[in-house]
């Protein structure tokens, strides 16, 4: 059996699964016809759910039509509270990017230091263990209160949630570089700085990248929640705004897009990981 | 609305003594409320009326004299005579362009509910730009966020629940920061909505064990629901559960059967009906007709650092509120505020709220033109009442100087001054008595009022 035929069959199964899912979705959300009789004057004031028994959940056709509408004009701007999906995603990605890069700048050097010093590693461990499991959103009120700026607070929340996996993985990667390599470097009288960059960094890189990949996933998860909380702009705000209007169709579209963007971010990091992986 | 009627009407009193300022007494006002005010054709016309009203008041400090004068010569003669030695036209123009604002680009936060109508509509309908401001109205996720963003100065001013500026100034649920209310947004316009399954349980005495949602702890909704329940012998702290739920989540929660009902701002009530998940038990005006709900608030700091901007902003809001108070403008307003950039709700829902002809969720169509109304004057007695309820339900511990707090936060004096400058006729006093579920509230005796309730939180 060749790998191309396996891929083909896997693709077929994927398509069948998708079709089955859409079919069931469509059947489950069909309208049930008029539920109760009501005067036309009254019916005019009521929504379709009440008058025609239309399911509160949109069907795949509704979602598809709405999605097409969004895809056709992704960058419209109708004022501060209504912008196209492209702009909203741009805001979210910019926030995640900023918070994440700051976290990289802090976590990797810090992780290096901690990883190279067993003393620091032990001393800081209790703090890291306590801070790591805190839900990033729990920081939000504190951030809003102290930073006094909601967009910086959102970036701070991304920063704080993406720092821990990177920090821990860097510490672990640096600390578990094989002793023989370091000893060889030492025998060759390589200086500390050079040793860090030419021996430890390449050896620890796969572990560090894995940490970064976990972090970007978490950061993307958190931005949606953070934006729902703070509002203003971003895909999370879009979800909240459409929820406000009980527009489940738009919420489903947003969910879909959040998934796609999350996958893309993950794939980018996965590619970087492959670039630095080495066979032992 | 008092300020916007014809000052040349001999039967009209320019010195207000009732809610709307148009009648001699509250009783006369009640009788006359059925009569709609004269529609105003245009902005200039309204300003002209406003300015003329001020001129007439200046010329005839005694109202009796003015009436006698008008009755004897007739309104048109009086207007002609007045125009001869007083340039009404110029005065009107001067009023329209007041002192230059220190800061032109302002941000005002709002929560997407119909209570914020004047704040929101002022943007698409051009009330801010008319008063020389470039205002961005920013939709905000919840009351706590709007509070924090206003305190952090991301917003210059904001839409807040009427009790919030009192709570912030007192330091309840936040650091004490002096806030002020130059204008009330809306009166009435809320409702108790129950899940469809309770349509035979209309007596509040049967509501023991039910779960209700309110938008925020420091809200009129909380106080009105507690008041309503307590009047029916239900202790809101022990017999039922009250949950603070952001308005958009209320309909979803009602549908999911997580709550039995809510006292919520409109369009949320009407939205629950529109989607067939709930029905209107009562409108909030049946608890207290004319109750305030939301307010337009700013920090003292903004007022002192940018007094002209603040004055222009208040003028724009008062102007928009006056426009919204006219029934014939309501349909147009519903269309202006419905898009995703503003409230983001179906136009039908907003129209039902604003015009007062609505589906009740039980198959009937009801009409109540005063379902929601707009009146900007920040009565200090409103503030005193809210403070008594904060005290009653244990939000304020210890003694409170009701009058001092009310006067510090509710800027009736400043609003009065501004309105007079604008040529409007504000009410003569900032305190008025009113009745909540038939029980009269005397703003001069808040402590006795608190003590008079049987059901309250023991402090």
XYZ file of C-alpha atoms in Angstrom:
739
model
C 0.000 0.000 0.000
C 1.510 3.327 -1.017
C 1.264 6.421 1.094
C -0.515 8.354 -1.673
C -3.416 5.924 -1.738
C -3.640 6.150 2.055
C -3.803 9.916 1.799
C -6.491 9.664 -0.858
C -8.607 7.344 1.226
C -8.159 9.488 4.334
C -9.285 12.495 2.307
C -12.358 10.609 1.131
C -13.281 9.642 4.685
C -12.837 13.285 5.741
C -15.223 14.442 3.027
C -17.792 11.764 3.914
C -17.593 12.782 7.583
C -18.038 16.458 6.687
C -21.013 15.683 4.440
C -22.613 13.543 7.142
C -22.070 16.289 9.703
C -23.589 18.966 7.450
C -26.515 16.678 6.605
C -27.341 15.942 10.233
C -26.928 19.624 11.079
C -29.307 20.577 8.284
C -31.930 18.037 9.366
C -31.666 18.976 13.026
C -32.264 22.652 12.367
C -35.196 22.418 9.957
C -38.090 24.638 10.883
C -41.052 22.894 12.441
C -43.749 24.993 10.778
C -46.097 27.387 12.512
C -46.349 26.499 16.167
C -49.350 28.415 17.450
C -51.951 30.460 15.711
C -51.628 34.172 16.352
C -53.166 37.296 14.959
C -51.252 38.779 12.007
C -50.865 42.029 13.894
C -49.162 40.175 16.746
C -47.109 37.980 14.419
C -45.657 41.065 12.755
C -44.086 42.047 16.058
C -42.566 38.637 16.702
C -39.443 36.902 15.406
C -39.345 33.956 13.025
C -38.620 31.520 15.858
C -41.941 32.330 17.440
C -44.055 32.665 14.300
C -42.758 29.982 11.936
C -41.148 27.618 14.401
C -37.796 28.413 12.833
C -35.061 26.724 14.830
C -33.099 29.071 17.047
C -30.024 27.328 15.701
C -29.113 28.330 12.135
C -28.682 25.624 9.513
C -25.565 25.115 7.372
C -27.164 27.016 4.477
C -27.700 30.151 6.623
C -24.143 29.968 7.880
C -22.752 29.455 4.380
C -24.656 32.426 2.968
C -23.545 34.675 5.825
C -19.968 33.466 5.517
C -19.968 34.371 1.829
C -21.193 37.851 2.751
C -18.287 38.269 5.186
C -15.719 36.859 2.760
C -16.830 39.308 0.091
C -16.235 42.359 2.248
C -13.719 41.460 4.924
C -12.389 44.982 5.491
C -15.439 47.226 5.726
C -15.467 49.844 8.465
C -18.812 51.203 9.640
C -17.450 53.074 12.629
C -15.839 52.107 15.917
C -18.225 49.279 16.793
C -18.744 47.578 13.448
C -15.796 46.495 11.371
C -15.229 43.689 8.893
C -13.997 40.282 9.996
C -10.627 40.828 8.324
C -10.014 43.929 10.440
C -11.178 42.190 13.602
C -8.883 39.222 12.993
C -6.068 41.657 12.254
C -6.555 43.324 15.653
C -6.577 39.976 17.441
C -3.475 38.714 15.649
C -1.657 41.977 16.352
C -2.487 41.699 20.064
C -1.439 38.075 20.238
C 1.716 38.860 18.265
C 2.757 41.706 20.573
C 2.060 39.867 23.821
C 3.669 36.724 22.518
C 6.853 38.416 21.284
C 7.264 40.170 24.616
C 6.870 36.817 26.313
C 9.521 35.289 24.016
C 11.908 38.140 24.816
C 11.479 37.566 28.544
C 10.991 33.817 28.781
C 13.882 32.542 26.695
C 16.762 34.553 28.229
C 15.282 34.036 31.684
C 14.805 30.343 31.022
C 18.439 30.126 29.913
C 19.685 31.687 33.110
C 17.515 29.515 35.288
C 18.343 26.394 33.340
C 22.088 26.987 33.591
C 22.007 27.633 37.320
C 20.705 24.823 39.505
C 20.517 27.258 42.435
C 18.214 29.737 40.656
C 16.240 26.871 39.252
C 15.438 25.565 42.734
C 14.878 29.027 44.214
C 12.412 30.201 41.577
C 10.601 26.910 41.210
C 7.923 27.534 43.902
C 7.014 30.918 42.385
C 6.717 29.505 38.901
C 4.636 26.597 40.123
C 2.193 28.941 41.848
C 1.965 31.458 38.992
C 1.732 28.916 36.189
C -1.740 27.456 36.861
C -3.477 30.843 37.281
C -6.043 31.401 34.570
C -4.794 34.334 32.530
C -8.239 35.931 32.669
C -7.994 36.099 36.440
C -5.251 38.675 35.866
C -7.616 40.862 33.882
C -9.234 42.896 36.699
C -5.824 43.395 38.294
C -4.334 44.450 34.969
C -7.163 46.858 34.225
C -6.824 48.338 37.662
C -3.070 48.833 37.639
C -2.282 49.424 33.947
C -5.372 51.582 33.444
C -5.589 50.806 29.745
C -7.717 48.046 28.343
C -5.755 47.293 25.182
C -2.457 47.092 27.057
C -4.226 44.938 29.635
C -5.243 42.503 26.906
C -1.639 42.359 25.684
C -0.471 41.831 29.254
C -2.877 38.917 29.639
C -1.461 37.325 26.463
C 2.028 37.941 27.784
C 1.359 36.356 31.148
C -0.345 33.283 29.691
C 2.247 32.555 27.027
C 5.283 33.068 29.213
C 5.012 29.933 31.394
C 5.166 27.103 28.832
C 8.105 28.818 27.124
C 9.894 29.473 30.383
C 9.475 25.938 31.684
C 10.417 24.342 28.388
C 13.482 26.542 28.070
C 14.561 25.687 31.605
C 13.987 22.012 30.954
C 15.691 22.087 27.565
C 18.731 23.942 28.867
C 19.032 21.835 31.999
C 18.811 18.573 30.135
C 21.476 19.214 27.517
C 23.654 16.131 27.620
C 26.501 16.471 30.108
C 29.013 14.970 27.632
C 28.530 17.828 25.178
C 29.058 20.423 27.808
C 32.089 18.575 29.108
C 33.548 18.370 25.612
C 33.036 22.106 25.218
C 34.672 22.658 28.569
C 37.680 20.520 27.605
C 38.065 22.606 24.476
C 38.007 25.697 26.738
C 34.940 27.274 25.110
C 33.816 30.425 26.988
C 30.470 30.531 28.791
C 28.792 32.823 26.292
C 30.032 30.909 23.314
C 29.081 27.657 24.979
C 25.555 28.944 25.499
C 25.134 29.916 21.851
C 26.968 27.154 20.045
C 26.272 24.136 22.245
C 23.325 24.676 24.562
C 21.071 26.720 22.293
C 21.062 24.304 19.350
C 20.683 21.361 21.718
C 17.784 22.917 23.607
C 16.123 24.502 20.556
C 13.608 21.703 19.823
C 12.353 21.781 23.422
C 12.185 25.583 23.394
C 10.246 25.582 20.125
C 7.817 23.033 21.535
C 7.224 25.437 24.426
C 6.677 28.271 21.984
C 4.198 26.174 20.050
C 2.210 25.390 23.184
C 2.295 29.087 24.084
C 0.938 30.370 20.794
C -1.956 27.925 21.115
C -2.786 29.168 24.596
C -2.354 32.815 23.573
C -4.855 32.383 20.755
C -7.311 30.663 23.087
C -7.017 33.460 25.606
C -7.298 36.448 23.242
C -10.857 35.548 22.328
C -11.923 35.438 25.952
C -9.972 38.595 26.796
C -11.544 40.549 23.952
C -14.999 39.372 24.915
C -14.295 40.813 28.339
C -12.731 44.113 27.324
C -14.527 44.716 24.039
C -13.702 47.329 21.461
C -12.026 45.422 18.671
C -10.896 41.943 17.764
C -12.527 38.648 16.931
C -13.539 38.125 20.569
C -15.408 41.427 20.510
C -17.081 40.325 17.279
C -18.329 37.155 18.986
C -19.625 39.205 21.927
C -21.297 41.786 19.699
C -23.079 39.130 17.682
C -24.024 37.229 20.807
C -25.542 40.462 22.026
C -27.788 40.333 18.992
C -28.286 36.576 19.539
C -26.963 36.046 16.023
C -25.816 32.443 16.344
C -24.971 32.396 12.621
C -22.247 34.994 13.046
C -21.010 33.333 16.214
C -20.577 30.040 14.341
C -18.675 31.821 11.569
C -16.405 33.416 14.142
C -15.812 30.024 15.776
C -14.850 28.593 12.402
C -12.412 31.430 11.700
C -10.882 31.240 15.166
C -10.218 27.554 14.491
C -8.636 28.221 11.094
C -6.373 31.003 12.355
C -5.372 28.928 15.380
C -4.437 26.078 13.088
C -2.347 28.372 10.858
C -0.441 29.797 13.831
C 0.222 26.277 15.096
C 1.427 25.116 11.684
C 3.881 28.011 11.426
C 5.433 27.090 14.759
C 5.416 23.397 13.792
C 7.464 24.258 10.713
C 10.003 26.156 12.826
C 10.230 23.186 15.174
C 11.041 20.880 12.290
C 13.744 23.278 11.150
C 15.674 23.047 14.418
C 15.106 19.363 15.152
C 18.216 17.225 14.858
C 18.678 13.479 14.862
C 20.678 12.101 17.753
C -41.166 68.507 27.593
C -41.549 71.922 29.129
C -38.718 73.689 27.446
C -39.842 72.966 23.976
C -43.351 74.348 23.881
C -44.675 77.644 22.848
C -43.764 80.385 25.358
C -46.473 82.577 23.883
C -49.175 80.334 25.161
C -50.957 82.249 27.909
C -52.053 79.042 29.589
C -48.567 77.793 30.009
C -46.545 78.273 33.140
C -42.877 78.925 32.553
C -42.055 78.256 36.188
C -42.363 74.574 36.578
C -43.942 72.825 39.489
C -44.509 69.333 38.135
C -42.423 66.631 36.513
C -42.466 68.069 33.051
C -42.557 71.654 34.171
C -45.580 72.372 32.116
C -48.245 72.333 34.743
C -49.044 74.146 37.939
C -49.127 70.988 40.010
C -48.433 67.305 39.741
C -52.156 66.627 39.658
C -52.687 68.913 36.724
C -49.748 67.246 35.022
C -51.330 63.825 35.503
C -54.529 64.999 33.907
C -52.730 66.545 30.981
C -50.236 63.771 30.231
C -52.690 62.236 27.839
C -52.309 65.299 25.657
C -49.243 65.132 23.477
C -46.976 68.154 23.206
C -46.985 70.147 20.000
C -44.473 68.751 17.522
C -41.615 71.036 16.612
C -40.878 71.374 12.923
C -37.159 72.076 12.953
C -34.085 72.633 15.091
C -34.094 76.395 14.590
C -37.715 76.558 15.469
C -37.058 74.698 18.692
C -34.148 76.925 19.619
C -36.184 79.957 18.817
C -38.854 78.689 21.160
C -36.293 78.019 23.833
C -34.713 81.443 23.551
C -38.060 83.201 23.339
C -39.094 81.348 26.447
C -36.086 82.756 28.320
C -36.747 86.260 27.044
C -40.355 86.131 28.079
C -39.343 84.918 31.493
C -36.885 87.754 31.867
C -39.468 90.306 30.795
C -42.213 89.009 32.990
C -40.771 87.730 36.249
C -44.356 87.426 37.443
C -46.053 84.693 35.535
C -49.451 86.214 36.164
C -48.352 89.383 34.408
C -47.175 87.489 31.362
C -50.410 85.630 31.108
C -52.466 88.774 31.441
C -50.335 90.459 28.802
C -50.651 87.569 26.354
C -54.351 87.209 26.952
C -54.959 90.871 26.317
C -52.854 91.371 23.175
C -52.707 87.858 21.733
C -49.669 85.711 21.041
C -48.844 86.906 17.532
C -48.902 90.563 18.529
C -46.726 89.759 21.513
C -44.229 87.955 19.314
C -44.102 90.836 16.848
C -43.672 93.357 19.624
C -41.004 91.328 21.300
C -39.024 90.821 18.073
C -38.912 94.561 17.521
C -36.810 95.421 20.517
C -35.196 92.066 21.141
C -33.348 90.324 18.295
C -34.696 86.841 18.815
C -32.945 85.654 15.668
C -29.499 86.700 16.897
C -30.080 85.340 20.361
C -31.038 82.004 18.876
C -27.859 81.875 16.847
C -25.719 82.803 19.828
C -27.257 80.007 21.837
C -26.542 77.467 19.139
C -22.792 78.208 19.231
C -21.582 78.295 22.821
C -18.016 78.462 24.249
C -15.319 76.566 22.315
C -14.657 73.117 23.774
C -11.140 72.465 25.169
C -11.148 68.977 23.756
C -13.098 68.186 20.614
C -12.425 64.489 20.091
C -14.189 62.650 22.860
C -14.915 59.023 23.601
C -18.177 58.064 25.227
C -18.848 54.493 26.312
C -22.241 52.846 26.155
C -23.932 49.520 26.810
C -26.089 48.356 23.884
C -29.561 48.799 25.416
C -32.339 51.250 24.585
C -31.676 53.190 27.805
C -28.631 54.628 26.043
C -30.772 55.943 23.190
C -29.862 59.651 23.579
C -26.134 58.900 23.895
C -26.152 56.597 20.876
C -28.491 58.496 18.571
C -26.564 61.709 19.134
C -23.787 60.228 16.989
C -25.628 59.081 13.842
C -28.179 61.889 14.063
C -25.558 64.587 14.430
C -26.303 66.048 17.871
C -22.660 65.900 18.931
C -21.367 67.532 15.774
C -24.026 70.220 16.058
C -22.514 71.199 19.408
C -19.012 71.288 17.956
C -17.842 67.897 19.172
C -16.397 64.881 17.445
C -17.617 62.047 19.621
C -16.865 58.380 19.164
C -19.441 56.226 20.921
C -17.845 52.966 21.983
C -19.811 49.854 22.763
C -18.698 48.236 25.995
C -19.050 44.691 27.313
C -20.446 45.273 30.783
C -21.058 47.673 33.634
C -17.864 46.836 35.510
C -15.834 47.378 32.346
C -17.523 50.683 31.564
C -16.824 51.790 35.127
C -13.147 50.831 34.918
C -12.669 52.366 31.482
C -14.227 55.629 32.600
C -12.153 55.697 35.779
C -9.048 54.959 33.665
C -9.932 57.914 31.422
C -10.213 55.795 28.299
C -13.670 57.295 28.093
C -14.327 60.952 28.725
C -17.880 60.227 29.773
C -20.136 57.213 29.791
C -23.539 55.695 29.973
C -23.987 54.317 33.495
C -26.796 52.892 35.539
C -28.231 55.735 37.603
C -26.949 54.369 40.967
C -23.430 53.651 39.669
C -22.021 57.184 39.928
C -23.326 57.273 43.506
C -21.672 53.939 44.252
C -18.378 54.992 42.627
C -18.360 58.302 44.477
C -19.005 56.465 47.755
C -16.368 53.864 46.956
C -18.770 50.917 46.918
C -17.348 48.138 44.759
C -14.561 50.422 43.573
C -12.157 53.054 44.842
C -13.946 56.239 45.809
C -13.635 58.622 42.872
C -15.892 61.656 42.639
C -18.288 61.211 39.744
C -21.134 63.373 38.576
C -24.382 63.011 36.704
C -25.338 65.998 34.566
C -28.256 64.230 32.904
C -30.547 61.251 33.311
C -30.893 59.230 30.142
C -34.267 57.592 30.286
C -37.168 57.106 32.605
C -39.210 53.891 32.667
C -38.309 51.451 29.897
C -37.574 48.311 31.890
C -39.698 45.266 32.582
C -40.066 42.009 34.438
C -39.932 39.185 31.921
C -40.710 35.625 32.948
C -40.061 32.339 31.175
C -43.012 30.996 29.170
C -43.496 28.121 31.615
C -44.520 30.594 34.335
C -47.363 32.136 32.387
C -49.883 30.968 34.977
C -47.766 32.067 37.922
C -48.489 35.767 37.798
C -48.760 36.333 41.557
C -45.336 37.193 43.001
C -46.322 35.369 46.207
C -45.810 32.105 44.280
C -42.319 33.010 43.227
C -40.462 31.519 46.209
C -37.379 29.612 45.128
C -37.191 31.211 41.716
C -34.005 32.547 40.159
C -33.968 36.075 38.735
C -31.367 37.957 36.803
C -30.514 41.627 37.221
C -27.917 43.508 35.172
C -25.761 44.786 38.032
C -25.796 45.095 41.830
C -25.835 48.885 41.705
C -28.771 49.221 39.342
C -32.310 50.502 39.484
C -33.242 47.032 38.266
C -31.909 45.470 41.426
C -33.683 47.990 43.674
C -36.965 47.869 41.761
C -37.088 44.062 41.682
C -36.232 43.861 45.381
C -38.843 46.486 46.151
C -41.491 44.692 44.088
C -40.749 41.314 45.648
C -40.621 42.694 49.185
C -43.963 44.465 48.745
C -45.408 41.048 47.963
C -43.884 39.483 51.043
C -40.943 37.804 49.314
C -37.562 38.454 50.923
C -35.209 38.960 47.959
C -32.204 37.822 49.975
C -33.578 34.560 51.313
C -36.671 33.500 49.344
C -35.350 33.912 45.816
C -31.979 34.008 44.124
C -30.865 37.202 42.410
C -28.014 36.895 39.967
C -26.045 39.637 38.331
C -26.029 38.702 34.635
C -24.906 40.846 31.685
C -27.983 41.727 29.609
C -27.036 39.810 26.427
C -26.691 36.604 28.433
C -30.126 36.995 29.973
C -32.141 35.811 26.975
C -29.773 32.894 26.396
C -30.058 31.934 30.086
C -33.826 32.215 30.003
C -33.941 29.956 26.974
C -31.610 27.470 28.664
C -33.863 27.463 31.759
C -31.047 28.686 34.018
C -33.183 31.546 35.284
C -36.919 31.947 35.742
C -37.080 35.577 34.772
C -35.376 38.930 34.947
C -35.899 42.588 35.536
C -33.884 43.867 32.653
C -33.372 46.877 30.473
C -35.218 46.991 27.216
C -34.579 45.812 24.310
C -33.651 42.663 26.282
C -37.209 42.115 27.565
C -38.689 42.615 24.131
C -35.987 40.448 22.594
C -36.969 37.531 24.847
C -40.552 37.963 23.652
C -39.469 38.331 20.026
C -37.625 35.031 20.250
C -40.563 33.354 21.948
C -38.788 32.462 25.199
C -40.536 34.794 27.627
C -43.446 37.120 28.244
C -43.828 40.560 29.800
C -45.076 40.216 33.356
C -45.180 43.952 34.088
C -43.445 47.047 32.822
C -41.212 48.773 35.350
C -43.420 51.858 35.090
C -46.105 49.853 36.868
C -43.792 49.725 39.891
C -42.783 53.384 39.761
C -43.992 55.530 36.910
C -41.252 57.915 35.921
C -38.386 56.122 37.626
C -34.909 56.946 36.356
C -32.874 54.127 34.904
C -29.636 55.082 33.263
C -27.558 58.198 33.519
C -24.950 60.107 31.634
C -21.910 60.291 33.888
C -18.459 61.837 33.919
C -15.701 62.164 36.472
C -15.303 65.415 38.402
C -11.816 65.608 36.975
C -13.092 65.752 33.396
C -15.606 68.420 34.371
C -12.945 70.634 35.930
C -10.287 70.107 33.261
C -12.581 70.530 30.256
C -15.632 72.485 31.406
C -16.593 73.672 27.925
C -16.349 70.200 26.428
C -18.416 68.882 29.286
C -21.002 71.629 28.829
C -21.183 70.978 25.079
C -21.514 67.261 25.718
C -24.294 67.842 28.223
C -26.031 70.200 25.814
C -25.840 67.567 23.068
C -27.296 64.948 25.402
C -30.064 67.230 26.658
C -30.817 68.153 23.072
C -30.935 64.498 21.971
C -33.044 63.585 24.991
C -35.545 66.282 24.083
C -35.680 64.962 20.547
C -36.167 61.404 21.796
C -38.960 62.464 24.126
C -41.171 63.203 21.121
C -43.264 60.194 20.160
C -43.251 61.013 16.461
C -39.434 60.807 16.293
C -39.201 57.382 17.844
C -39.460 55.284 14.673
C -36.684 57.229 13.016
C -34.542 56.822 16.144
C -35.151 53.067 16.210
C -33.793 52.829 12.692
C -30.794 55.018 13.480
C -29.643 53.013 16.488
C -30.382 49.461 15.281
C -27.272 48.778 13.084
C -24.370 46.632 14.266
C -22.297 49.739 14.975
C -24.766 50.788 17.686
C -27.255 48.548 19.516
C -27.143 45.697 16.986
C -30.715 44.468 17.300
C -33.651 43.909 14.943
C -35.437 47.175 14.108
C -38.824 45.621 14.970
C -37.677 45.002 18.548
C -36.381 48.546 19.029
C -39.505 50.007 17.458
C -41.728 48.090 19.855
C -39.734 49.398 22.799
C -39.567 52.998 21.654
C -43.066 53.404 20.246
C -44.695 51.467 23.068
C -46.835 49.285 20.829
C -45.537 45.857 21.633
C -46.243 42.145 21.667
C -46.611 40.980 25.271
C -45.476 37.430 24.559
C -48.846 35.934 25.421
C -50.524 36.663 22.096
C -51.687 40.184 22.814
C -50.591 43.539 21.439
C -50.343 46.267 24.062
C -49.896 49.987 23.743
C -48.274 52.240 26.285
C -46.716 55.359 24.822
C -44.798 55.947 28.065
C -43.237 52.489 28.130
C -39.945 54.310 27.869
C -39.525 58.045 28.051
C -36.677 60.502 28.076
C -36.211 63.322 30.559
C -32.756 64.699 31.309
C -33.249 66.493 34.644
C -31.183 64.796 37.388
C -33.605 65.047 40.299
C -31.648 64.856 43.527
C -34.559 63.095 45.154
C -33.919 60.202 42.739
C -30.410 59.949 44.164
C -31.722 60.045 47.728
C -34.137 57.225 46.952
C -31.341 55.086 45.500
C -29.225 55.740 48.581
C -32.099 54.641 50.820
C -32.308 51.377 48.895
C -28.529 50.878 49.097
C -28.906 51.308 52.822
C -31.976 49.076 52.959
C -30.218 46.174 51.255
C -26.951 46.514 53.129
C -24.825 47.968 50.337
C -24.149 51.011 52.496
C -23.079 50.204 56.014
C -23.325 52.821 58.724
C -24.563 56.367 58.390
C -24.820 58.269 55.169
C -25.460 61.933 54.523
C -28.131 61.413 51.886
C -28.525 65.027 50.926
C -24.810 65.796 50.685
C -24.063 62.760 48.510
C -27.053 63.368 46.257
C -26.096 66.994 45.737
C -22.455 66.191 45.113
C -23.184 63.572 42.448
C -26.448 64.641 40.842
C -25.581 67.982 39.334
C -29.059 69.436 39.449
C -27.677 72.886 40.298
C -25.168 72.846 37.454
C -27.693 71.349 35.064
C -30.130 74.034 36.086
C -27.534 76.707 35.442
C -26.641 75.225 32.077
C -30.265 74.860 31.105
C -30.922 78.455 32.056
C -27.932 79.547 29.970
C -29.339 77.510 27.125
C -32.618 79.276 27.623
C -34.386 76.156 28.833
C -36.639 76.258 31.837
C -35.438 73.796 34.447
C -37.672 72.828 37.378
C -37.539 75.248 40.313
C -36.430 72.646 42.840
C -34.166 69.630 42.595
C -36.247 67.570 44.979
C -39.616 66.139 44.214
C -41.699 63.593 45.936
C -42.952 60.535 44.113
C -44.672 57.274 44.850
C -43.289 53.774 44.410
C -46.048 51.155 44.318
C -48.400 53.594 45.963
C -46.055 54.446 48.815
C -45.007 58.068 48.866
C -41.345 58.890 49.270
C -40.414 62.044 51.106
C -36.847 62.980 50.149
C -36.556 65.044 53.327
C -36.933 62.011 55.589
C -34.769 59.231 54.122
C -33.993 57.530 57.442
C -37.677 57.173 58.305
C -38.283 55.782 54.843
C -35.639 53.084 55.271
C -36.995 52.246 58.728
C -40.544 51.950 57.414
C -39.867 48.776 55.431
C -40.635 45.458 57.059
C -38.425 43.415 54.743
C -34.845 44.639 54.643
C -31.406 43.338 55.266
C -30.572 43.542 58.948
C -27.488 45.691 59.361
